[in-house]
PDB file of C-alpha atoms and ligand atoms in Angstrom:
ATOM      1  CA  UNK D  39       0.070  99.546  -6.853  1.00  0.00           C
ATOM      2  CA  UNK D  40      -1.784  99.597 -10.064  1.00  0.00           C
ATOM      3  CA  UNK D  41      -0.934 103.385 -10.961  1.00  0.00           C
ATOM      4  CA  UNK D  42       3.022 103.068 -10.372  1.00  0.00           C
ATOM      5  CA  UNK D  43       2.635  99.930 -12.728  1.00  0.00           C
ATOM      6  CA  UNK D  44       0.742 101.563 -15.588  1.00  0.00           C
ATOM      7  CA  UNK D  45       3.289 104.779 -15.220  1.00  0.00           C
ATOM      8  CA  UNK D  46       6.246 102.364 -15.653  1.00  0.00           C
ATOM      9  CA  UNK D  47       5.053 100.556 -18.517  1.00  0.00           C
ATOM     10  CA  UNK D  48       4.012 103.526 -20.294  1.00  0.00           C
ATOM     11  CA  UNK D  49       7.472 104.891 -19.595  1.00  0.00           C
ATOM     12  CA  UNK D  50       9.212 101.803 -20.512  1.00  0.00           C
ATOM     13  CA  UNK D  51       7.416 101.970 -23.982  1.00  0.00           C
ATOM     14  CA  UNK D  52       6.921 105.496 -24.585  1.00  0.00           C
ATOM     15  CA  UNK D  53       3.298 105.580 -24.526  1.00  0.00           C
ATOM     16  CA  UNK D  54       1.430 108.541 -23.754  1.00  0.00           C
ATOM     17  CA  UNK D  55      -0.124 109.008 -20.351  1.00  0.00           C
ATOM     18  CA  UNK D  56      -3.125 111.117 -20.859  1.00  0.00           C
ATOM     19  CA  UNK D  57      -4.881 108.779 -23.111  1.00  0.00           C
ATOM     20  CA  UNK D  58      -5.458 106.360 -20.739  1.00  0.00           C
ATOM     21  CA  UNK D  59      -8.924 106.086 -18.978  1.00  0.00           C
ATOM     22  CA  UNK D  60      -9.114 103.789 -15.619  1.00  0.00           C
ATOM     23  CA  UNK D  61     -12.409 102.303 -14.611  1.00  0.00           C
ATOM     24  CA  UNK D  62     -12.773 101.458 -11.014  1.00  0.00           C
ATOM     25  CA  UNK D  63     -14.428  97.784 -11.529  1.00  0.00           C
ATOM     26  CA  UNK D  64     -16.592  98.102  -8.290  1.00  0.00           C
ATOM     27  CA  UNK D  65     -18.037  94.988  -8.144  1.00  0.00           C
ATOM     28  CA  UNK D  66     -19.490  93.189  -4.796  1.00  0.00           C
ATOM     29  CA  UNK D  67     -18.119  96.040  -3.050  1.00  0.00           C
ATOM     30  CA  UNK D  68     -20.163  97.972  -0.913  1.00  0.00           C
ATOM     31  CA  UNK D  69     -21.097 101.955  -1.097  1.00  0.00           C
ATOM     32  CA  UNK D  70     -19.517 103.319   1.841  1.00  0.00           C
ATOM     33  CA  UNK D  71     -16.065 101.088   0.324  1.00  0.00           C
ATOM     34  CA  UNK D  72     -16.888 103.104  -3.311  1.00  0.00           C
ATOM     35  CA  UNK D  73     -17.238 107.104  -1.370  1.00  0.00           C
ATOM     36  CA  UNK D  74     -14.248 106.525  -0.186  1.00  0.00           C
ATOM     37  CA  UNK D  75     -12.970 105.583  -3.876  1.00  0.00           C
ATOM     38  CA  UNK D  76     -14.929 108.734  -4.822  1.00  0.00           C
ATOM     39  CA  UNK D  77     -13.592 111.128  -2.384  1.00  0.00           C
ATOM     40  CA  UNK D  78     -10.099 109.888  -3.295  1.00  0.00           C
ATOM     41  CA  UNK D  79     -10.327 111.440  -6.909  1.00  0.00           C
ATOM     42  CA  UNK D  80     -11.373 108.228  -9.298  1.00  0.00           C
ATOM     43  CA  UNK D  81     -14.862 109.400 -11.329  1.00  0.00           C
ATOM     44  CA  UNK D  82     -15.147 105.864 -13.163  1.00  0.00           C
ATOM     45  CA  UNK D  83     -16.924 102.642 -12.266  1.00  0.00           C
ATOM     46  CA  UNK D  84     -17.389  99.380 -13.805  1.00  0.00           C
ATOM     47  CA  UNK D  85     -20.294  97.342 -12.507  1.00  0.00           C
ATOM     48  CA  UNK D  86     -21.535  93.966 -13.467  1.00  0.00           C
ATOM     49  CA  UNK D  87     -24.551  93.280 -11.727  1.00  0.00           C
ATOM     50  CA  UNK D  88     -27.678  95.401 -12.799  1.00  0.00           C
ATOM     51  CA  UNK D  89     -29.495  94.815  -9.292  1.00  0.00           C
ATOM     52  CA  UNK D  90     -26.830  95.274  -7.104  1.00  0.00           C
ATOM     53  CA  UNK D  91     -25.653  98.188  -8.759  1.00  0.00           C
ATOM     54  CA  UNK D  92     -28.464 100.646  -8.953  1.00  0.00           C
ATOM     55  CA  UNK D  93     -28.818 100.133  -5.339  1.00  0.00           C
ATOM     56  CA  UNK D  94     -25.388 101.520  -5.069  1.00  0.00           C
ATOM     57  CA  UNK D  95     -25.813 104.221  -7.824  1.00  0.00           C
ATOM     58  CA  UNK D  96     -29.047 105.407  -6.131  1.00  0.00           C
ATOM     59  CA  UNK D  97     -27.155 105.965  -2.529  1.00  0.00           C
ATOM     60  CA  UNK D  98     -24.176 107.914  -4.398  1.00  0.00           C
ATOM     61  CA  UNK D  99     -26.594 110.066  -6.669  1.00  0.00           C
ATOM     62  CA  UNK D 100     -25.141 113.540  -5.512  1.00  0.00           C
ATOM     63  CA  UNK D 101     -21.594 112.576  -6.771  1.00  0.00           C
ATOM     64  CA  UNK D 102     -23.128 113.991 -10.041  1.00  0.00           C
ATOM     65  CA  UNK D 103     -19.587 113.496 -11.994  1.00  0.00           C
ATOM     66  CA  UNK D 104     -19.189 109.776 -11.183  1.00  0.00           C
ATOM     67  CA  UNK D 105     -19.887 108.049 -14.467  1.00  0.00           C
ATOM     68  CA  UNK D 106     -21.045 103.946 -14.092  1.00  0.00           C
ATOM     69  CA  UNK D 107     -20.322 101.714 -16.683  1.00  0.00           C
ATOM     70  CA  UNK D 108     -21.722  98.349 -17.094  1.00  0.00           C
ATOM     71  CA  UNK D 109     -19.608  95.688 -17.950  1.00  0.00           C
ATOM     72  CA  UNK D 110     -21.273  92.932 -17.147  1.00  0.00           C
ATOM     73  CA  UNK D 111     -23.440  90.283 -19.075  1.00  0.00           C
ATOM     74  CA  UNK D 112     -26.568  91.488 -20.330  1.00  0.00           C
ATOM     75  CA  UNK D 113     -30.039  89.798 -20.288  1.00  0.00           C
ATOM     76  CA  UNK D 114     -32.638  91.566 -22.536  1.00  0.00           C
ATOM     77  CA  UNK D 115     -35.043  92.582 -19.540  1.00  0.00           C
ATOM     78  CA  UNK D 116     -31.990  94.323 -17.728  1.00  0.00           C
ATOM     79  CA  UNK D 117     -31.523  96.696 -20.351  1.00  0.00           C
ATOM     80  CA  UNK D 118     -34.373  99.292 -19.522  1.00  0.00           C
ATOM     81  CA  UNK D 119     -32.661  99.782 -16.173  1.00  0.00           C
ATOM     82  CA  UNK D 120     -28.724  99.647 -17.168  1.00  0.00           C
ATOM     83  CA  UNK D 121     -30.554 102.351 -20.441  1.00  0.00           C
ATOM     84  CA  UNK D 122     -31.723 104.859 -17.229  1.00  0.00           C
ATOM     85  CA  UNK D 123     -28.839 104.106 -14.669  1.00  0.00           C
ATOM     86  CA  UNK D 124     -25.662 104.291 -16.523  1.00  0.00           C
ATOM     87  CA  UNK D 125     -23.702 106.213 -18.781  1.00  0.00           C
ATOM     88  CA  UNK D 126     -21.735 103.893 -20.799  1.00  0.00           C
ATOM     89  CA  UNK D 127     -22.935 100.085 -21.848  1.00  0.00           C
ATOM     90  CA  UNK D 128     -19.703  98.325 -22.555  1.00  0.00           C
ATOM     91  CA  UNK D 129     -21.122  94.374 -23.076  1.00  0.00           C
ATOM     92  CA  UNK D 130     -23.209  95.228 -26.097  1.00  0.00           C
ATOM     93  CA  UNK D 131     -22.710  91.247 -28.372  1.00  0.00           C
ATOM     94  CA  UNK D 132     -25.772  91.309 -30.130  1.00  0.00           C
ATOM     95  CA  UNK D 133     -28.107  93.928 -31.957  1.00  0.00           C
ATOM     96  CA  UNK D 134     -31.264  92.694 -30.066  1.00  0.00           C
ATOM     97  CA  UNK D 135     -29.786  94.435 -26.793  1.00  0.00           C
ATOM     98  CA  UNK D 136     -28.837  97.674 -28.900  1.00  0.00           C
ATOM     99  CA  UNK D 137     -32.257  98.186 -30.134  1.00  0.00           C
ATOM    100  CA  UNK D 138     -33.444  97.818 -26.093  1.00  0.00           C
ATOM    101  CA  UNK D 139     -30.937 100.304 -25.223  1.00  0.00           C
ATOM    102  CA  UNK D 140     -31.830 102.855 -27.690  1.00  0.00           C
ATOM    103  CA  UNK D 141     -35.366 102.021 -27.197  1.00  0.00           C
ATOM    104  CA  UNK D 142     -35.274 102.586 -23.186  1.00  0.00           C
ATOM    105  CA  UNK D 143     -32.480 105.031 -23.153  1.00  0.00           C
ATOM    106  CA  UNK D 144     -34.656 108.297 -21.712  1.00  0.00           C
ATOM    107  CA  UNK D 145     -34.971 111.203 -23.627  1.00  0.00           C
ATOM    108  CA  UNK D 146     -33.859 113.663 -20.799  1.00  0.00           C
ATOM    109  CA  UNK D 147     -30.041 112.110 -20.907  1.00  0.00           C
ATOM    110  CA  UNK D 148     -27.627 112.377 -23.708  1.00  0.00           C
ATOM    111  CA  UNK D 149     -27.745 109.045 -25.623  1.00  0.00           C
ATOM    112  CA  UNK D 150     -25.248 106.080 -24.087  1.00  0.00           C
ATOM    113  CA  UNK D 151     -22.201 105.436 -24.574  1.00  0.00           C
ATOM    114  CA  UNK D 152     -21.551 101.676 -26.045  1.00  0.00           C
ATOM    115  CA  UNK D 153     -18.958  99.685 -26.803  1.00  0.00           C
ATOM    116  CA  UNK D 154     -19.202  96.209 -28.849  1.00  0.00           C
ATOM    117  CA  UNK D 155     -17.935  93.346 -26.325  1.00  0.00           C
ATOM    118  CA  UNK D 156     -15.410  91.308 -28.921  1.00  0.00           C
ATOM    119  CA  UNK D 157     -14.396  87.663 -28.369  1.00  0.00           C
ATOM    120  CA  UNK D 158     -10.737  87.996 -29.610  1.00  0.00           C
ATOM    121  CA  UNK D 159     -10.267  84.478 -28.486  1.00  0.00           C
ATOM    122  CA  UNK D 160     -13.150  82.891 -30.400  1.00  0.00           C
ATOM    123  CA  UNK D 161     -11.860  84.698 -33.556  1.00  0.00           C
ATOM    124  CA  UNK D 162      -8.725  82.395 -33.549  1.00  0.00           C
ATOM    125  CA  UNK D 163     -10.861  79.350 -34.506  1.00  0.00           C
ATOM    126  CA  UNK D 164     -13.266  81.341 -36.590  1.00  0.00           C
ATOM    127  CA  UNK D 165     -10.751  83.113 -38.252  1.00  0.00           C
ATOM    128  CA  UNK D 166     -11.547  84.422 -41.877  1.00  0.00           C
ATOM    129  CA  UNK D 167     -14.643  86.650 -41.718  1.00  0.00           C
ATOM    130  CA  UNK D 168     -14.904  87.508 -38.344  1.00  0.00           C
ATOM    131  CA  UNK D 169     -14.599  91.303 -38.641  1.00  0.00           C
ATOM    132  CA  UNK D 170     -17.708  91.467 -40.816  1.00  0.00           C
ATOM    133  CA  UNK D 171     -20.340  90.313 -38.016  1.00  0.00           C
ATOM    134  CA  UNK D 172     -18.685  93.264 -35.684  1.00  0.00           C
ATOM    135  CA  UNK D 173     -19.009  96.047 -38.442  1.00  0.00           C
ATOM    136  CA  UNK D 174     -22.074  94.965 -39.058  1.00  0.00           C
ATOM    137  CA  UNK D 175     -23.673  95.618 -35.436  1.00  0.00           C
ATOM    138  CA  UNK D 176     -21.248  98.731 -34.857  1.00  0.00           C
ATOM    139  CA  UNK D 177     -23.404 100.319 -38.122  1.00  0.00           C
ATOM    140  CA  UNK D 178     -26.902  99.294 -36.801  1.00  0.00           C
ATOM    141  CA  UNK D 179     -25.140 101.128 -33.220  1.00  0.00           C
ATOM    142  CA  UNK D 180     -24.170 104.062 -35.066  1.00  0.00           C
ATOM    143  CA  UNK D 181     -27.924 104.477 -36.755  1.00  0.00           C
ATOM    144  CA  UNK D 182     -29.463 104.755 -33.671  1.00  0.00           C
ATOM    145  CA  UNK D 183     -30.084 108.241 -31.856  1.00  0.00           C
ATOM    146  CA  UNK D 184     -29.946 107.475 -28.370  1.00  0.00           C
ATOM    147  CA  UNK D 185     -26.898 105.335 -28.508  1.00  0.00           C
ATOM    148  CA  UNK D 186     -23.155 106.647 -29.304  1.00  0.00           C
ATOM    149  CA  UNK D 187     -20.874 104.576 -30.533  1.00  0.00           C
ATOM    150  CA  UNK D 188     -17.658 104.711 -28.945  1.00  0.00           C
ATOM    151  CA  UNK D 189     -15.123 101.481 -29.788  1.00  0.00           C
ATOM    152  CA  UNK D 190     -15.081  97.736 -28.032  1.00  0.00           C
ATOM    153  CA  UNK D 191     -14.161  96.311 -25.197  1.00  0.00           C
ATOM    154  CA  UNK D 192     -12.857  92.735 -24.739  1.00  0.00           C
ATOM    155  CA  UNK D 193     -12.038  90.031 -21.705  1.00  0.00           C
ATOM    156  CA  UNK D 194      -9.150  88.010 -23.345  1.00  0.00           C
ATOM    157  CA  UNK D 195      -9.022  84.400 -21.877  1.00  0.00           C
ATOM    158  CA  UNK D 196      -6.033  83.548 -20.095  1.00  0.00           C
ATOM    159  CA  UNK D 197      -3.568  81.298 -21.514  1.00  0.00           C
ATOM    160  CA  UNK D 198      -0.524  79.972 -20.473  1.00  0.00           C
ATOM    161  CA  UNK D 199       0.050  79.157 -24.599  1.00  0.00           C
ATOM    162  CA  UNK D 200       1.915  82.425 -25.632  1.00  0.00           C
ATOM    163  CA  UNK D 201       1.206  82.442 -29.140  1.00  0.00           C
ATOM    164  CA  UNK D 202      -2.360  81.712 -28.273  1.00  0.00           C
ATOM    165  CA  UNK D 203      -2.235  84.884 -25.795  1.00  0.00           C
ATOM    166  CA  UNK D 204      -0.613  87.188 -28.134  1.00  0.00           C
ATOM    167  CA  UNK D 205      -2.903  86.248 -31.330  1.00  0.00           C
ATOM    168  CA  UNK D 206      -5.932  87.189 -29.021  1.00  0.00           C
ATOM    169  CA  UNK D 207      -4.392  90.973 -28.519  1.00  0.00           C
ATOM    170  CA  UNK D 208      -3.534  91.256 -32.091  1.00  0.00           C
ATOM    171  CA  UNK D 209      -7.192  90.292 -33.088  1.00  0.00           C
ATOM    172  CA  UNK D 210      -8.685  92.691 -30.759  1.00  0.00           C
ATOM    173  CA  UNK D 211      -6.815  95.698 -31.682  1.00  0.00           C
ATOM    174  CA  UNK D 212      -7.577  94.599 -35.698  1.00  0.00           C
ATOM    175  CA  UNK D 213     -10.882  94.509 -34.925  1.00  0.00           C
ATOM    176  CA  UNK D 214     -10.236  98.075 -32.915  1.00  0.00           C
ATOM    177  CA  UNK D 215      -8.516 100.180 -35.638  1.00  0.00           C
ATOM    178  CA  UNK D 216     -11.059  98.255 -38.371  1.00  0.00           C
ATOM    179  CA  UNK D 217     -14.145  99.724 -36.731  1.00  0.00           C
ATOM    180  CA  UNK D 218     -12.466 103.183 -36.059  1.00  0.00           C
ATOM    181  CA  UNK D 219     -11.462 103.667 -39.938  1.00  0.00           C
ATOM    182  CA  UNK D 220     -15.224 103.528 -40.410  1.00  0.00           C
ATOM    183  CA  UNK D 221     -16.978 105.420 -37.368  1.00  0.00           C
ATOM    184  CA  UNK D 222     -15.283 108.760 -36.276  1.00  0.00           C
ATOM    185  CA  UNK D 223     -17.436 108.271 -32.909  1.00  0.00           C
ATOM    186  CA  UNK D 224     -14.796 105.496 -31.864  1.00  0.00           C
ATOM    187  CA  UNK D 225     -12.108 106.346 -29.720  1.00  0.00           C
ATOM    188  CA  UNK D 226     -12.300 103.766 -26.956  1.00  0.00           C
ATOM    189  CA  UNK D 227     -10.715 100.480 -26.409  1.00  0.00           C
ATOM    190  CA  UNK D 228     -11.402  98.666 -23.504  1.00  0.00           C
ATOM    191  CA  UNK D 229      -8.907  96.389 -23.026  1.00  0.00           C
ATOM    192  CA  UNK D 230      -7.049  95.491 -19.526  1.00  0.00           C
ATOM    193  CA  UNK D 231      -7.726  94.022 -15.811  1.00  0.00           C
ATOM    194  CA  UNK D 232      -5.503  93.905 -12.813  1.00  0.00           C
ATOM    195  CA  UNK D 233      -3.382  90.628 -14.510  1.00  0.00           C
ATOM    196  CA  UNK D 234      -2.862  92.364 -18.258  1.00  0.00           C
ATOM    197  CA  UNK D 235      -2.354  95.356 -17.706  1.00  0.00           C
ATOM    198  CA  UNK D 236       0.861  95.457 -19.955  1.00  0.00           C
ATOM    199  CA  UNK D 237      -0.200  93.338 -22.867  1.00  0.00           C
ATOM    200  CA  UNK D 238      -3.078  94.905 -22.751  1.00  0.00           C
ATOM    201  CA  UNK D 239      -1.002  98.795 -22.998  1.00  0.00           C
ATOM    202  CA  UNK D 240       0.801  97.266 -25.647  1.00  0.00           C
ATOM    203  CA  UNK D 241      -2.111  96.704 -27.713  1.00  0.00           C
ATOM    204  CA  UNK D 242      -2.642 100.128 -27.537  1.00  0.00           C
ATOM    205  CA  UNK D 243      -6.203 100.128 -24.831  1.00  0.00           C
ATOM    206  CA  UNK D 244      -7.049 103.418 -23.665  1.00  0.00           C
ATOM    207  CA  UNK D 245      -9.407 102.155 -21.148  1.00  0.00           C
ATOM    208  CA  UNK D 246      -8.306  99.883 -17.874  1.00  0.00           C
ATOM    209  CA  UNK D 247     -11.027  98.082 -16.043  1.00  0.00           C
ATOM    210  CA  UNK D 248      -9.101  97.747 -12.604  1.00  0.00           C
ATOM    211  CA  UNK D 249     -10.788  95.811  -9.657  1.00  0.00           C
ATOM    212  CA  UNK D 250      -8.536  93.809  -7.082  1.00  0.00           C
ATOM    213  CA  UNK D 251      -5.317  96.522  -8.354  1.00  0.00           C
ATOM    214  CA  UNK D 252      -7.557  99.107  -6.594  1.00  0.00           C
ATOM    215  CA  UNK D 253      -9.679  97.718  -3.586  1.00  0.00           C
ATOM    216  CA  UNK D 254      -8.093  95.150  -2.756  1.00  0.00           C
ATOM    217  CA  UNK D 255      -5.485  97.589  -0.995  1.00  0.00           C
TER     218      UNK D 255
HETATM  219  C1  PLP J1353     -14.095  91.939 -12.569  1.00  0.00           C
HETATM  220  C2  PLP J1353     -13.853  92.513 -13.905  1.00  0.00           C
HETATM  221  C3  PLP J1353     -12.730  93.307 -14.171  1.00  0.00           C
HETATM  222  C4  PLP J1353     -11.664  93.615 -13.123  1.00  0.00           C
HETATM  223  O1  PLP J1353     -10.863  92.510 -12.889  1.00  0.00           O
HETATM  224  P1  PLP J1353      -9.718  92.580 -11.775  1.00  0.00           P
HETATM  225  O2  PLP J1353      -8.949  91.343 -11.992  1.00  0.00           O
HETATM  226  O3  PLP J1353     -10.400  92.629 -10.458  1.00  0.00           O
HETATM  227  O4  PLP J1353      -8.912  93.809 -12.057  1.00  0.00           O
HETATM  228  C5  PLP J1353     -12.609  93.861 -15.440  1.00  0.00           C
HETATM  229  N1  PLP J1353     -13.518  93.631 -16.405  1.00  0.00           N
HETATM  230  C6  PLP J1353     -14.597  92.873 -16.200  1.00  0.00           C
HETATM  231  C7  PLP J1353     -15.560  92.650 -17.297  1.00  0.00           C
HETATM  232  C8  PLP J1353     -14.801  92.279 -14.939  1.00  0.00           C
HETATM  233  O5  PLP J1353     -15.877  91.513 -14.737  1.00  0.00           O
END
């Protein structure tokens, strides 16, 4: 069970409890499956697919404190409905999509919530300047009104290479605690599925993206 497991690692490393955010990753499952998530107390959900999703958000409208987060790869002419449907974009790569989501975000909600995706993988080849090229989009972000800024997210590759593993955490939360010394909006790192949940703790995440851990029983 995926909330005993979090409570003994935070225990067994004296980490603090109330920091950490979970997001329901509701994927491919079904509305009826998600009210029942709902009416058992969790107000968070990651979805991937922009079609599939708003279908789903549209039957569960009058939960009005359910938040949807997209977390899944974003194609330019998705971004005018994931800008109206949810409340947090947390796949933003490129600035081309931020300028659509600031663009189509509507004036009536308070501006989205968006977190840079970061490759902490790719940055072990790269290595050198790869910070720069996330600063760089997290200021455009932070320029534009109907968009709020609020940390990265990342999808580590696994690897049965340790070292490999372990660089890829370490590069995240660099990139993490670089961006925050510059934007006082950040607070958010989205780091953590059902299989990391520890390293990802360790690496100090504040927000869990938890599918299988939670529907799956
Ligand atoms: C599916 C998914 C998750 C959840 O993964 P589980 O292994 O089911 O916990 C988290 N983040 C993203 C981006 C996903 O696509």
């Amino acid at each position: 069970m995926y909330k005993k497991k979090i409570q003994n690692i935070i225990k067994d490393n004296n980490l603090s409890l109330k920091k950490i955010k979970i997001i329901a990753v509701s994927k491919k499952q079904n509305a009826n499956v998600i009210e029942q998530a709902i009416l058992s107390g969790i107000n968070n959900f990651g979805e991937n697919y922009v079609q599939e999703s708003i279908i789903k958000i549209k039957k569960l409208k009058k939960y009005q404190d359910v938040k949807w987060h997209f977390i899944g790869k974003i194609q330019s002419n998705k971004t005018k409905k994931i800008a109206h449907y949810f409340s947090w974009c947390q796949t933003v790569d490129r600035k081309k999509i931020a300028i659509l989501l600031n663009k189509f975000r509507p004036v009536y909600l308070p501006p989205i919530n968006v977190l840079i995706q970061v490759d902490g993988f790719k940055e072990i080849k790269n290595n050198k300047n790869y910070i720069e090229k996330y600063q760089s989009l997290a200021t455009s972000i932070s320029l534009m009104p109907n968009l709020n800024l609020r940390g990265i997210m990342a999808m580590p590759l696994i690897k049965k290479n340790i070292t490999e593993s372990n660089i890829q955490y370490e590069n995240i939360k660099n990139i993490f605690f670089q961006l925050k010394k510059q934007h006082a909006s950040i607070d958010t790192l989205s780091l953590g599925t059902s299989f990391d949940i520890k390293e990802s703790l360790l690496a100090t995440s504040n927000m869990l993206r938890i599918g299988r851990d939670i529907f799956n029983k």
